[in-house]
mmCIF file with all atom_site columns, C-alpha atoms and ligand atoms in Angstrom:
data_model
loop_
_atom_site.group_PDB
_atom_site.id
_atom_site.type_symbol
_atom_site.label_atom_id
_atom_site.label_alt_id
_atom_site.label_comp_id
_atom_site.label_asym_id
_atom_site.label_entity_id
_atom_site.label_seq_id
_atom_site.pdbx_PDB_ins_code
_atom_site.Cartn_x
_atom_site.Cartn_y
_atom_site.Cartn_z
_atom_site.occupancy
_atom_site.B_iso_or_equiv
_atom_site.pdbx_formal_charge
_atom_site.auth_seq_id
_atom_site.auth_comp_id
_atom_site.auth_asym_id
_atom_site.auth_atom_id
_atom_site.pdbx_PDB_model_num
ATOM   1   C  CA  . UNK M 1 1   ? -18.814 -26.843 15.027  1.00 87.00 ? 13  UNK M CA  1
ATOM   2   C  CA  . UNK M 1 2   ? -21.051 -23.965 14.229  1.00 88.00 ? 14  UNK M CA  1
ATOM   3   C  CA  . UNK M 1 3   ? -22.473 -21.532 11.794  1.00 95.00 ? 15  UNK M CA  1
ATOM   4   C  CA  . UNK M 1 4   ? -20.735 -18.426 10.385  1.00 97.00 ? 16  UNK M CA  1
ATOM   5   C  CA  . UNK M 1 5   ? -22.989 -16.052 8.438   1.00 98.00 ? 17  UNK M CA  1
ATOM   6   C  CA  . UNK M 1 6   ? -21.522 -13.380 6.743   1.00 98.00 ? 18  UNK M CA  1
ATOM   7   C  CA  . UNK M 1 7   ? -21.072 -11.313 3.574   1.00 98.00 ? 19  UNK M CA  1
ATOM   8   C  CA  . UNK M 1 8   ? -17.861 -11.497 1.703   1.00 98.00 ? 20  UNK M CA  1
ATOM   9   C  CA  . UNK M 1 9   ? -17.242 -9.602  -1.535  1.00 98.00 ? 21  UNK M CA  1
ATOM   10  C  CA  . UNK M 1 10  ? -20.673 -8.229  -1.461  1.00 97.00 ? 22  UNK M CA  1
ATOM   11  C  CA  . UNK M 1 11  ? -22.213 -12.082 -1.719  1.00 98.00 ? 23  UNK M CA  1
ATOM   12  C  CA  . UNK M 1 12  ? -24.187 -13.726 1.414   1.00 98.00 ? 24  UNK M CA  1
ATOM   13  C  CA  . UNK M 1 13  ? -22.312 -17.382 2.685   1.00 98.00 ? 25  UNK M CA  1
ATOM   14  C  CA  . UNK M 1 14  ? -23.177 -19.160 5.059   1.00 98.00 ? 26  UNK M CA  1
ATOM   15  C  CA  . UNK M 1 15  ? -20.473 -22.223 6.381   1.00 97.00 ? 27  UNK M CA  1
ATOM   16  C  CA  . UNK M 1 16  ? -20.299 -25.148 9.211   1.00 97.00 ? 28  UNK M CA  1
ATOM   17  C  CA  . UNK M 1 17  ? -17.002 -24.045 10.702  1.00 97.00 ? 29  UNK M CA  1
ATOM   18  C  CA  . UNK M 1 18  ? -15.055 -25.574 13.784  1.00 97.00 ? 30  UNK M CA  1
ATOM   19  C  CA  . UNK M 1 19  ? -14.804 -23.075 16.371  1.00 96.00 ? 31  UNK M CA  1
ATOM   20  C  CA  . UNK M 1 20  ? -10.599 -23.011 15.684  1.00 97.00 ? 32  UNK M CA  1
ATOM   21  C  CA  . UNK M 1 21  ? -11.184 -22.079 12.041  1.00 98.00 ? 33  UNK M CA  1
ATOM   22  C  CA  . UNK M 1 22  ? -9.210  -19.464 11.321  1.00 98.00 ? 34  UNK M CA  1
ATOM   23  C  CA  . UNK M 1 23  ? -10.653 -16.561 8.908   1.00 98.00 ? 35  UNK M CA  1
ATOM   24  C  CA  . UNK M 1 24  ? -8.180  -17.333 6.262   1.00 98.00 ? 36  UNK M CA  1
ATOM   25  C  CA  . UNK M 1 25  ? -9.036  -20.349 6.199   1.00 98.00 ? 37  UNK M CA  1
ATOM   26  C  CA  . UNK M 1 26  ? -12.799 -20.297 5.748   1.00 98.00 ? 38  UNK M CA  1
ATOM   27  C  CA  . UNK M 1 27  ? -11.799 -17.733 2.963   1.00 98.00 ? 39  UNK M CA  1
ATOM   28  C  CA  . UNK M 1 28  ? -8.967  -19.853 1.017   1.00 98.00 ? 40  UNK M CA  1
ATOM   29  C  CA  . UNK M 1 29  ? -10.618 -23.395 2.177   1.00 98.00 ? 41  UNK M CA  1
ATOM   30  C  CA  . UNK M 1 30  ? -14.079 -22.948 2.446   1.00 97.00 ? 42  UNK M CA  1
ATOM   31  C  CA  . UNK M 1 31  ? -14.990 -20.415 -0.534  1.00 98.00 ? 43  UNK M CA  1
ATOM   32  C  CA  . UNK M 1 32  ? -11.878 -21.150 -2.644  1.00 98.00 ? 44  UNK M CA  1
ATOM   33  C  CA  . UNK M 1 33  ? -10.390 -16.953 -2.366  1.00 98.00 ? 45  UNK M CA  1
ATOM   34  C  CA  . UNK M 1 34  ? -7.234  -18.122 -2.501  1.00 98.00 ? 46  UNK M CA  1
ATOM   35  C  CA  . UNK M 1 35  ? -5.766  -14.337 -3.296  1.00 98.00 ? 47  UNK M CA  1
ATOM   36  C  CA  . UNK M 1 36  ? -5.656  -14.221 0.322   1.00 98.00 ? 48  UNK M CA  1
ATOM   37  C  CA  . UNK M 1 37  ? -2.268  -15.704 1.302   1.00 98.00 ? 49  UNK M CA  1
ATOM   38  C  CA  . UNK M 1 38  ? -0.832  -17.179 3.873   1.00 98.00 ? 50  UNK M CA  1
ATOM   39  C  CA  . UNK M 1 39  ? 2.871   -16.147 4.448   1.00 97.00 ? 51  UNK M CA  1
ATOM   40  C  CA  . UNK M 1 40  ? 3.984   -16.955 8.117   1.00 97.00 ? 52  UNK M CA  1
ATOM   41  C  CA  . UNK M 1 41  ? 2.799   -18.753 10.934  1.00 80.00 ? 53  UNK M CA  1
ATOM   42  C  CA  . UNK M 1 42  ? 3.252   -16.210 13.284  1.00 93.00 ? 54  UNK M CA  1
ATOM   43  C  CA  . UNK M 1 43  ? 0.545   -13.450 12.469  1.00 96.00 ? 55  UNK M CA  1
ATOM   44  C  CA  . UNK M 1 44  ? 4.037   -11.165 10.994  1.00 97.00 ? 56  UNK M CA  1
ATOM   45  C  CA  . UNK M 1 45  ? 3.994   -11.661 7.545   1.00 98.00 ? 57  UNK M CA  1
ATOM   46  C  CA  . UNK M 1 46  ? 0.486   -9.796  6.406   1.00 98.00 ? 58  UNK M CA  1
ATOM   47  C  CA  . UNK M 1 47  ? -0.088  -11.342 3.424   1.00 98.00 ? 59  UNK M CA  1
ATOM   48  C  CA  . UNK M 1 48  ? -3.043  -12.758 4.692   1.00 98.00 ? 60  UNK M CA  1
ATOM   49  C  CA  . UNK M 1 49  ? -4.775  -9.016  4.995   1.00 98.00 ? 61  UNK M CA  1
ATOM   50  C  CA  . UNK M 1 50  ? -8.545  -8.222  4.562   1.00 98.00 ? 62  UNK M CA  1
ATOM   51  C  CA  . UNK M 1 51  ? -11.016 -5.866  5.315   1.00 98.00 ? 63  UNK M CA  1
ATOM   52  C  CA  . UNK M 1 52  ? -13.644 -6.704  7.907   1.00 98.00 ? 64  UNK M CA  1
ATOM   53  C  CA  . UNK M 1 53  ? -16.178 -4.190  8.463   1.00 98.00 ? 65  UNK M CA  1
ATOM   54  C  CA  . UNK M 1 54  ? -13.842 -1.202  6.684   1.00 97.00 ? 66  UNK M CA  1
ATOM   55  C  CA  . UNK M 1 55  ? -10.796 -1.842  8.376   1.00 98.00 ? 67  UNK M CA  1
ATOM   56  C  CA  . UNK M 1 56  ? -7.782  -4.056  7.361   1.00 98.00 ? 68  UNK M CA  1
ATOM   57  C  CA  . UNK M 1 57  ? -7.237  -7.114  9.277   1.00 98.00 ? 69  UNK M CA  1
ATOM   58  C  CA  . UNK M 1 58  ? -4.628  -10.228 9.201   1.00 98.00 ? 70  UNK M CA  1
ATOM   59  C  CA  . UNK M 1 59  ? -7.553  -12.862 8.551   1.00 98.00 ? 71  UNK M CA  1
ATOM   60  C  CA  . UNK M 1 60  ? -4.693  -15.382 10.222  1.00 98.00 ? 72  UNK M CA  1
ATOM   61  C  CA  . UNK M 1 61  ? -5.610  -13.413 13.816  1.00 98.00 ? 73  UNK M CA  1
ATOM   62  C  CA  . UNK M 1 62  ? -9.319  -13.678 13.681  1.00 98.00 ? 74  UNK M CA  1
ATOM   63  C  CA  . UNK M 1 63  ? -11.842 -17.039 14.035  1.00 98.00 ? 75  UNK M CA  1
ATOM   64  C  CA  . UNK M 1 64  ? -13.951 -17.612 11.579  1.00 98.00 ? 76  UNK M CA  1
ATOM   65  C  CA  . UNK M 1 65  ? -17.016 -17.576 14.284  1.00 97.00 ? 77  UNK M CA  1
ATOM   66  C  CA  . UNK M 1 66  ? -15.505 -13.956 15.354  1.00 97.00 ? 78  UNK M CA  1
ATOM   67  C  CA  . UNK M 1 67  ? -16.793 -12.639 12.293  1.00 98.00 ? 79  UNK M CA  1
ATOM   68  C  CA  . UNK M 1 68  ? -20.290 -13.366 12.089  1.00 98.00 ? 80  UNK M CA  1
ATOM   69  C  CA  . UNK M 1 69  ? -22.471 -10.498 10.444  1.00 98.00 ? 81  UNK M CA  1
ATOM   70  C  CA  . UNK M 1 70  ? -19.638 -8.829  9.263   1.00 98.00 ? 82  UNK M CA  1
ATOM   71  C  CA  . UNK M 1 71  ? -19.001 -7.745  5.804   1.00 98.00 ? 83  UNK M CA  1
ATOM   72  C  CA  . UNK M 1 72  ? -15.721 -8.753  4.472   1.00 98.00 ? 84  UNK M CA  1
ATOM   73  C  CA  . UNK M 1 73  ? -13.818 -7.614  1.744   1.00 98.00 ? 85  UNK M CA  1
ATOM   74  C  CA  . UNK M 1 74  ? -10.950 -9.495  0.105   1.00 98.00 ? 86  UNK M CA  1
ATOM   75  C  CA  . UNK M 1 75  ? -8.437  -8.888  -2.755  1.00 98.00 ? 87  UNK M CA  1
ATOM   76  C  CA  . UNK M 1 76  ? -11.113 -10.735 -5.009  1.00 98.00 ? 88  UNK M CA  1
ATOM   77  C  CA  . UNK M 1 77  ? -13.822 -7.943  -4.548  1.00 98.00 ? 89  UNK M CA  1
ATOM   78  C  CA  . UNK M 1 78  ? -11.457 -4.889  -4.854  1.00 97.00 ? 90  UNK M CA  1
ATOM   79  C  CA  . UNK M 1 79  ? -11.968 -4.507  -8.403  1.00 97.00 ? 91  UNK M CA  1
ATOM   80  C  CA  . UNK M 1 80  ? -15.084 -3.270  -10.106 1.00 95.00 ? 92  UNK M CA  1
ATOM   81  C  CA  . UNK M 1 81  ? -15.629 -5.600  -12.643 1.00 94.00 ? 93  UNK M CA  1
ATOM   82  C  CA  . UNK M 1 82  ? -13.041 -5.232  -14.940 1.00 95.00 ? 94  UNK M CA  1
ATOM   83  C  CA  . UNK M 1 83  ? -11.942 -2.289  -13.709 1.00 96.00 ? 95  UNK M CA  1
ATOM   84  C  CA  . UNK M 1 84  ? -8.750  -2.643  -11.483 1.00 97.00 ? 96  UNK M CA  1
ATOM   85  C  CA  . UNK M 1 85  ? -9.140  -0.468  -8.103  1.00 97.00 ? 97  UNK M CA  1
ATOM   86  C  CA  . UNK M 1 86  ? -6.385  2.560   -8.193  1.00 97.00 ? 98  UNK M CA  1
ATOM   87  C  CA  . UNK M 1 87  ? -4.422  1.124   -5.475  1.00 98.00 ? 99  UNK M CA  1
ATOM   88  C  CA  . UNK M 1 88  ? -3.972  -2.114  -8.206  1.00 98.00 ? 100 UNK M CA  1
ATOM   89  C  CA  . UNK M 1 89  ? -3.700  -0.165  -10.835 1.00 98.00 ? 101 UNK M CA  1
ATOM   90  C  CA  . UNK M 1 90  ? -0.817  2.071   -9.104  1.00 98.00 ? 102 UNK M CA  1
ATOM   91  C  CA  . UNK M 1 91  ? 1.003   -1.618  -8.254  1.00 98.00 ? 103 UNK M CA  1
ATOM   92  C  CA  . UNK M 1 92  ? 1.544   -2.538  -11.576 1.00 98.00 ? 104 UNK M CA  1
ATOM   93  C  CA  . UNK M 1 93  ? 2.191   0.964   -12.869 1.00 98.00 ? 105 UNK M CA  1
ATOM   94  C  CA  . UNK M 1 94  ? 4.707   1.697   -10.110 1.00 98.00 ? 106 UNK M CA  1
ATOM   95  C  CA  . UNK M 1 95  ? 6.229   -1.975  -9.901  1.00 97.00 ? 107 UNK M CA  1
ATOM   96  C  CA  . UNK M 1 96  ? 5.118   -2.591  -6.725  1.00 98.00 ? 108 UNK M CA  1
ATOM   97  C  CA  . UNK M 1 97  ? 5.492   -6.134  -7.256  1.00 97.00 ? 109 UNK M CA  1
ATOM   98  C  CA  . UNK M 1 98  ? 8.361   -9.065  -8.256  1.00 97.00 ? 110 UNK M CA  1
ATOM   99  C  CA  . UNK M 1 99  ? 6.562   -12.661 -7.185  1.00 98.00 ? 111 UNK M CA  1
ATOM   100 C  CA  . UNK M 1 100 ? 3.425   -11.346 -6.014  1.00 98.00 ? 112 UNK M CA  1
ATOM   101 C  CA  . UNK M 1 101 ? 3.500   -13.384 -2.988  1.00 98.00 ? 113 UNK M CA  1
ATOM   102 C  CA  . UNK M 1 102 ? 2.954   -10.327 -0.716  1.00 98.00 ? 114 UNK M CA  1
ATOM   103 C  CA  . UNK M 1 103 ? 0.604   -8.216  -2.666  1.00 98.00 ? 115 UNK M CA  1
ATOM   104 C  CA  . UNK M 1 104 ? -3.168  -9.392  -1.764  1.00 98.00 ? 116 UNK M CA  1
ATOM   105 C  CA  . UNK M 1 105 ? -2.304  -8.393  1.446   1.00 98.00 ? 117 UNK M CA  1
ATOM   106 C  CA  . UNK M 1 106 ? -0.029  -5.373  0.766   1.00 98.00 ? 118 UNK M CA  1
ATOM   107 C  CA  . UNK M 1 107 ? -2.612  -3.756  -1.192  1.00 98.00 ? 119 UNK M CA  1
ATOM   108 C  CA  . UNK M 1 108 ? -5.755  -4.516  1.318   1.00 98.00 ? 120 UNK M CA  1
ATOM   109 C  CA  . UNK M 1 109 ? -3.209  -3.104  4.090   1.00 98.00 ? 121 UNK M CA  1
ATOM   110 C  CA  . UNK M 1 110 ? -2.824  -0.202  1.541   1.00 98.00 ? 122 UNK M CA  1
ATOM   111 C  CA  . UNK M 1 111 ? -6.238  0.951   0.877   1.00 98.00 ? 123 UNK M CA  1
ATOM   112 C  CA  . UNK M 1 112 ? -7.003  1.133   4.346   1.00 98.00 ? 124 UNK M CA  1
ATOM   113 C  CA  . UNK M 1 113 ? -3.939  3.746   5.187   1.00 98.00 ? 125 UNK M CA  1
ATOM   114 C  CA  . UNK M 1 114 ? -4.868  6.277   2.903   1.00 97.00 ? 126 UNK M CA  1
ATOM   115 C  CA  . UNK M 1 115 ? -8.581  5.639   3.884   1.00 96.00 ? 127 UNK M CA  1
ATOM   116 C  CA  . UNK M 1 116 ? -6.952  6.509   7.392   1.00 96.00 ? 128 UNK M CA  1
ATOM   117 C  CA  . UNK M 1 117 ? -5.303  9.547   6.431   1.00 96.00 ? 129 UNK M CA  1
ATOM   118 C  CA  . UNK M 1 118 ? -7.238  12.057  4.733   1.00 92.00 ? 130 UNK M CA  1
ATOM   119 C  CA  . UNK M 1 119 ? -5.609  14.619  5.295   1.00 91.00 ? 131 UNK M CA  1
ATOM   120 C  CA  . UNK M 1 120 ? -2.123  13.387  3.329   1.00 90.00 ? 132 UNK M CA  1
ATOM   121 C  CA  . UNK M 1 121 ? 0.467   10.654  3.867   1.00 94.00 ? 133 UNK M CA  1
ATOM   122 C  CA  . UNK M 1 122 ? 3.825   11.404  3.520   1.00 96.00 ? 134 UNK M CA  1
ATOM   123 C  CA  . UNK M 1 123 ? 6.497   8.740   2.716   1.00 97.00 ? 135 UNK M CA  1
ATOM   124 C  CA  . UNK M 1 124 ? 7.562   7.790   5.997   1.00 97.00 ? 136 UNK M CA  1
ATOM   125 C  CA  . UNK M 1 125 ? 3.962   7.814   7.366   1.00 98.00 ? 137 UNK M CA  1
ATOM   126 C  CA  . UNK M 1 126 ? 3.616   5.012   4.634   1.00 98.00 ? 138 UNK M CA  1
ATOM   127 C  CA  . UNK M 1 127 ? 7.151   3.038   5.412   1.00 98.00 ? 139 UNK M CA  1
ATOM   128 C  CA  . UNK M 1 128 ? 5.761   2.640   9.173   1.00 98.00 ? 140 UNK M CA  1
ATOM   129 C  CA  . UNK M 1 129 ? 2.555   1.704   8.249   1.00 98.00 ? 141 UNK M CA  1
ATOM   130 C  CA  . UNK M 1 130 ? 3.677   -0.860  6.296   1.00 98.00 ? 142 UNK M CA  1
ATOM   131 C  CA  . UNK M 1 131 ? 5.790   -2.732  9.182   1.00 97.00 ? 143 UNK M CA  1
ATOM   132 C  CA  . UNK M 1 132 ? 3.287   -5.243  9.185   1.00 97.00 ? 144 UNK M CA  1
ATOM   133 C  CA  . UNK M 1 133 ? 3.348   -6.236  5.859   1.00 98.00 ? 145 UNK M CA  1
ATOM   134 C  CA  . UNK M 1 134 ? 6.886   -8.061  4.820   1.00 98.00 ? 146 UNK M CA  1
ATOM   135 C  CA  . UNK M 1 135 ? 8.357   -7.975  1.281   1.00 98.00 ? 147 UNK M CA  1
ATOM   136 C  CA  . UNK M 1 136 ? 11.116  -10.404 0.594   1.00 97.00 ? 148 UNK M CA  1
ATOM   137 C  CA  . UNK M 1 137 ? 11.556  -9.258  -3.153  1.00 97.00 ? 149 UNK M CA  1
ATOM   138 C  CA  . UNK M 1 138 ? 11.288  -5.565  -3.962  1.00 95.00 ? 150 UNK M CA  1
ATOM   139 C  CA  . UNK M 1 139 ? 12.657  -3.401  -1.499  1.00 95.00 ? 151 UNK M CA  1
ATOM   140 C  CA  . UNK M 1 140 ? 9.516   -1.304  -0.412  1.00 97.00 ? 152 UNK M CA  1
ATOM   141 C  CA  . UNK M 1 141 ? 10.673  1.615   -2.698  1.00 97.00 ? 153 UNK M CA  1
ATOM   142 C  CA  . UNK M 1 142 ? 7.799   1.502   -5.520  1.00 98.00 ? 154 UNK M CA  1
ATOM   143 C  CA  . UNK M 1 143 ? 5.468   0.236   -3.278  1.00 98.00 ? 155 UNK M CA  1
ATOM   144 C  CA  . UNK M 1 144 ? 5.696   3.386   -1.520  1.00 98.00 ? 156 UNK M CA  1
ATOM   145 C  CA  . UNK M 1 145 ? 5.409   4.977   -4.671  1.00 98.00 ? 157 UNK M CA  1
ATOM   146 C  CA  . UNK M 1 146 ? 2.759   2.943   -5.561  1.00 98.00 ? 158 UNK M CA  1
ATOM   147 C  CA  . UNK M 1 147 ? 0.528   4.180   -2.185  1.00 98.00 ? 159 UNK M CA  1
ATOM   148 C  CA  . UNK M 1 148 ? 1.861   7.696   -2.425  1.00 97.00 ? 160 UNK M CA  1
ATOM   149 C  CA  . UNK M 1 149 ? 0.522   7.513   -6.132  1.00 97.00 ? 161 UNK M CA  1
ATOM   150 C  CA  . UNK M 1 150 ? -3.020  6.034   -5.512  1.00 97.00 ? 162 UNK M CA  1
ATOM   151 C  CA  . UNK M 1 151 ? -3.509  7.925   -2.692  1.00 96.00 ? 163 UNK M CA  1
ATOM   152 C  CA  . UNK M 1 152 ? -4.092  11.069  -4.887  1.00 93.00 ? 164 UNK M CA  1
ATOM   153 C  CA  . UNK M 1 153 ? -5.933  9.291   -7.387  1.00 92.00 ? 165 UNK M CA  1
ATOM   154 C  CA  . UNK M 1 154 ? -8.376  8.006   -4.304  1.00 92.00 ? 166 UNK M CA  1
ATOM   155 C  CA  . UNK M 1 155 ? -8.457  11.661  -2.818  1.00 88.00 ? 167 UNK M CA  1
ATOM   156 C  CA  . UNK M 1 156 ? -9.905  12.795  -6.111  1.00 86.00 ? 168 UNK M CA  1
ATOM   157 C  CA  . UNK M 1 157 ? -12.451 10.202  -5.892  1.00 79.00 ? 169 UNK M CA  1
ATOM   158 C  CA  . UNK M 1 158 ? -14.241 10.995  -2.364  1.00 63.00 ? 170 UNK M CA  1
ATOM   159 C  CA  . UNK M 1 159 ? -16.138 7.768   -3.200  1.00 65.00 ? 171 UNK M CA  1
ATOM   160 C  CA  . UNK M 1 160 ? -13.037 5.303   -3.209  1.00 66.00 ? 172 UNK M CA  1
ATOM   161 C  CA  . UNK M 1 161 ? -11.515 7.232   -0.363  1.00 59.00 ? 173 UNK M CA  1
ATOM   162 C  CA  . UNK M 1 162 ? -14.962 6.800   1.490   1.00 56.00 ? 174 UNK M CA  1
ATOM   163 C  CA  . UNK M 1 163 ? -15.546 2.747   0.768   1.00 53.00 ? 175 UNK M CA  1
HETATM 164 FE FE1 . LIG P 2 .   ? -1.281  -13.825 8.551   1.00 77.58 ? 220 LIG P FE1 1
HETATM 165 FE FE2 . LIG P 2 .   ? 1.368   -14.053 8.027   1.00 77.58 ? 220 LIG P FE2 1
HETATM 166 S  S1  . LIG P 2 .   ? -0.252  -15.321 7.366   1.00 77.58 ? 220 LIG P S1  1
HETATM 167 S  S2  . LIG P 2 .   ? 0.317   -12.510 9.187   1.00 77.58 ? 220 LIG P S2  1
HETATM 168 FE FE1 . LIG P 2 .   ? 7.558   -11.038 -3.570  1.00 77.58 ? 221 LIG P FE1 1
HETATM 169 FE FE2 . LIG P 2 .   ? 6.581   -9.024  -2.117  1.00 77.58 ? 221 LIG P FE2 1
HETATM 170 S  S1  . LIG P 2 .   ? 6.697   -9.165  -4.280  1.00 77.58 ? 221 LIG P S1  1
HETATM 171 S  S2  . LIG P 2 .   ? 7.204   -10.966 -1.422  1.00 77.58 ? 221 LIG P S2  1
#
């Protein structure tokens, strides 16, 4: 056992973990985010994406202990308030989603492209940097949309583009 410090969703916790607990679980187990999924046992699936420090991560790849002092970020905290993110916002106006199963992580994954390409993403930047991430239901199509949409909206927003 030992202590994991760290900030998730912009609120302090601090947790006994075993040294084998996983970062999903801590998340879904330990402080009851259950938007984080888990889809596979085989670190394929990506519905079990986060942000750690900035940058998405599968939280099924990473200890627990492997992320002390770091600031994590999961589909939970996107929002402000009652506001939805644009990258949620762009999901449900572009269908992006059929079960939902997929979508934590697909939007987490999401955010973090455009915030990786300033400069523009076309769609098949998008299609490969979604391999990671596995839809069973809806075909990629408006999820592409969905990023190619909220990318703009982010780009006019240096502050979302910048978080
Ligand atoms: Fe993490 Fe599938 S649960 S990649
Ligand atoms: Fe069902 Fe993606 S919407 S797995």
């Amino acid at each position: 056992m030992g202590e994991v410090s760290l900030t998730v969703n912009g609120r302090a916790v601090r947790r006994e973990v075993e040294d084998r607990t996983l970062l999903v679980a801590l998340l879904r187990d330990h402080l009851g985010l259950t938007g984080t999924h888990v889809g596979c046992d085989t670190s394929q699936c990506g519905a079990c994406t986060v942000h750690i420090d900035g940058q998405a991560v599968k939280s099924c790849t990473v200890f627990a202990v492997q992320v002390d002092g770091s600031e994590v970020l999961t589909i939970e905290g996107l929002a402000d308030g009652a506001t939805l993110h644009p990258m949620q916002e762009a999901f449900r106006t572009h269908h992006g989603l059929q079960c939902g199963f997929c979508t934590p992580g697909m939007i987490m994954m999401a955010v973090d492209i455009v915030r990786r390409h300033p400069d523009g993403l076309d769609e098949e930047t998008i299609r490969k940097e979604l391999e990671g991430n596995i839809c069973r239901c809806t075909g990629y199509h408006n999820i592409v949309k969905a990023i190619d949409a909220a990318a703009n909206e982010m780009r006019a927003t240096p502050q979302m583009a910048a978080q």
